[in-house]
């Protein structure tokens, strides 16, 4: 706030009161010359009237006047405006009047005959005081404005807070240190079905929680786990509405302190009903879409097998019709081959869809690896891939599910060979290695190839349901089934892969010497 | 002596099937399991027609088709494209001829190969 400040060089208004016409004129000329605006009055009464009308900052008044004298004028002006400066003009040697005037807080006195110098000094002092007073007044009114401003701000902040609390979508409930509800906003009303009037100062905050939950929340508030001590951030729980409905909510809260002492608690409740419903829908949608994809993929794969079967049947018929046993044999081979594929698919599906315990039986892990190599030898040879065996002779008989492990190795070796076939580098000599190692209480199987390797995108989807890189030639079940079997054994499966360099899959299985060993 | 037909497919079973169908109907089938081998046999054996599986790993079918059409030795051999997906041929044609001055294949057949359809098409192309 800016106020016009009077300075002693700025134009001030001066009231000159003197019964002597010549003095009035002389002073007027002199003062106008100094830059003042001058108002004159012939006696006290006229002076007071002029003062009221003109509100001069400075008054020059003669002491000895007929009617109202200068002392009386001084008294009255001081009452009218304590800030106005009154300079009294005293007769030569009239020290008594001068002292009296000063006691009545006249600004100054000038002796007659008036000299220009004395007048200037008196005016200067008066102006200085006026200036200081105005500064003080500005300062004071600034202060007042500032206080008003701060008060307004506080009020605005308070209103804002009230608004914020009241209009927050979250339910906001605060309780005093005795647990009695003191804040219950619109959001809380909507959430819980109570009106604020019903609960404020009438209900304990604990009432909104199912039994035991309030204690848990207090414990969490005091504990460090959710957002640190005295705070609770995004804690999921339930609260109970007025009509008894359990509402899932996310609670954030804080203990309120007043000078170090617990003053109460405030909690924010986010309604999770909508979110929970959406989450459920999302999971359901994902499940449906995965199921749809699975069915589509499976249909494709089954159709492929069916084609093979039909082809086989056609050839068998041709062989029969023409009585050619070599054709018959080829056709029968195709039928058998496709029957094996169907059987394999069904087994995979059953393994994948059921929770089962591995059928542990004593077996030699190296023998299983050998069997798988023998089975895959032909497939590898056709694609000019070398099959390397690197089996640890220190592995003895142990308890595994031999069929399961056989299936896992068959899947992994089959994948390794496919990965070599898919390798665009035609000149590369591809090889697939099966290694076994005993590592303490574990057996490790490593199946590595130097084939195409997997891109990051493929790696990300590796254990996705029904994801396959082989189009209709794959079900996307192989790795899932492998992982499931390994995990049912209490083992783990991991891999390392670089596009262009190849892939290594590692299965770690517990080396059980008896079926009871966990 | 029957007409010589080259079957190029990465699935041994498909080769067996097509070979027997062809053989039993008076053709002489020869086969290759990939595009490189297929190209070699196309040049060496000069087949009368080629049955080419488009879906072989690493652009095998597409690459081989383009090579066949760009080589003077093979560019006049009729090629029937065997496709796994029924898309009416437009997509395959685009893939096979894209961006190059390559004529479209002489015919398409869809997997699963229906022997009657294959034999009819081959008969028409070779008459």
Short mmCIF file of N, CA, C and O in Angstrom, two decimals, chain A residues 6 12 57-58 83-85 125-135 137:
data_model
loop_
_atom_site.label_atom_id
_atom_site.label_comp_id
_atom_site.label_asym_id
_atom_site.label_seq_id
_atom_site.Cartn_x
_atom_site.Cartn_y
_atom_site.Cartn_z
N UNK A 6 4.33 13.20 2.45
CA UNK A 6 4.67 14.62 2.47
C UNK A 6 6.14 14.76 2.81
O UNK A 6 6.63 14.19 3.78
N UNK A 12 3.19 22.24 0.94
CA UNK A 12 2.30 22.05 2.07
C UNK A 12 1.38 23.25 2.17
O UNK A 12 1.68 24.33 1.67
N UNK A 57 -1.48 21.50 6.94
CA UNK A 57 -0.58 20.70 7.78
C UNK A 57 0.13 21.55 8.82
O UNK A 57 0.54 21.08 9.85
N UNK A 58 0.30 22.80 8.42
CA UNK A 58 1.02 23.71 9.33
C UNK A 58 0.14 24.93 9.60
O UNK A 58 -0.52 25.44 8.70
N UNK A 83 -1.81 15.76 14.50
CA UNK A 83 -0.62 15.74 13.64
C UNK A 83 -0.28 17.10 13.05
O UNK A 83 0.84 17.32 12.61
N UNK A 84 -1.25 18.00 13.06
CA UNK A 84 -0.97 19.32 12.46
C UNK A 84 0.09 20.06 13.29
O UNK A 84 0.11 19.96 14.51
N UNK A 85 0.97 20.73 12.57
CA UNK A 85 2.03 21.45 13.26
C UNK A 85 1.58 22.90 13.50
O UNK A 85 1.15 23.58 12.57
N UNK A 125 11.69 22.48 10.72
CA UNK A 125 11.45 21.51 11.80
C UNK A 125 10.05 20.91 11.70
O UNK A 125 9.86 19.71 11.87
N UNK A 126 9.08 21.79 11.42
CA UNK A 126 7.71 21.31 11.33
C UNK A 126 7.56 20.29 10.18
O UNK A 126 6.96 19.23 10.34
N UNK A 127 8.17 20.65 9.07
CA UNK A 127 8.10 19.75 7.91
C UNK A 127 8.72 18.39 8.23
O UNK A 127 8.21 17.34 7.86
N UNK A 128 9.90 18.47 8.93
CA UNK A 128 10.57 17.21 9.27
C UNK A 128 9.69 16.31 10.12
O UNK A 128 9.56 15.11 9.89
N UNK A 129 9.09 16.96 11.09
CA UNK A 129 8.22 16.19 11.98
C UNK A 129 7.02 15.64 11.21
O UNK A 129 6.65 14.47 11.36
N UNK A 130 6.48 16.51 10.34
CA UNK A 130 5.36 16.05 9.51
C UNK A 130 5.75 14.83 8.68
O UNK A 130 5.03 13.85 8.57
N UNK A 131 6.95 14.92 8.11
CA UNK A 131 7.43 13.84 7.25
C UNK A 131 7.59 12.55 8.05
O UNK A 131 7.15 11.47 7.64
N UNK A 132 8.21 12.72 9.23
CA UNK A 132 8.42 11.54 10.06
C UNK A 132 7.10 10.94 10.52
O UNK A 132 6.92 9.72 10.51
N UNK A 133 6.20 11.86 10.87
CA UNK A 133 4.89 11.36 11.31
C UNK A 133 4.19 10.62 10.17
O UNK A 133 3.57 9.58 10.39
N UNK A 134 4.32 11.18 8.97
CA UNK A 134 3.63 10.54 7.85
C UNK A 134 4.26 9.18 7.56
O UNK A 134 3.57 8.22 7.25
N UNK A 135 5.62 9.18 7.73
CA UNK A 135 6.27 7.88 7.53
C UNK A 135 5.78 6.87 8.56
O UNK A 135 5.49 5.72 8.24
N UNK A 137 3.02 6.97 10.07
CA UNK A 137 1.64 6.62 9.79
C UNK A 137 1.57 5.59 8.65
O UNK A 137 0.87 4.59 8.74
#
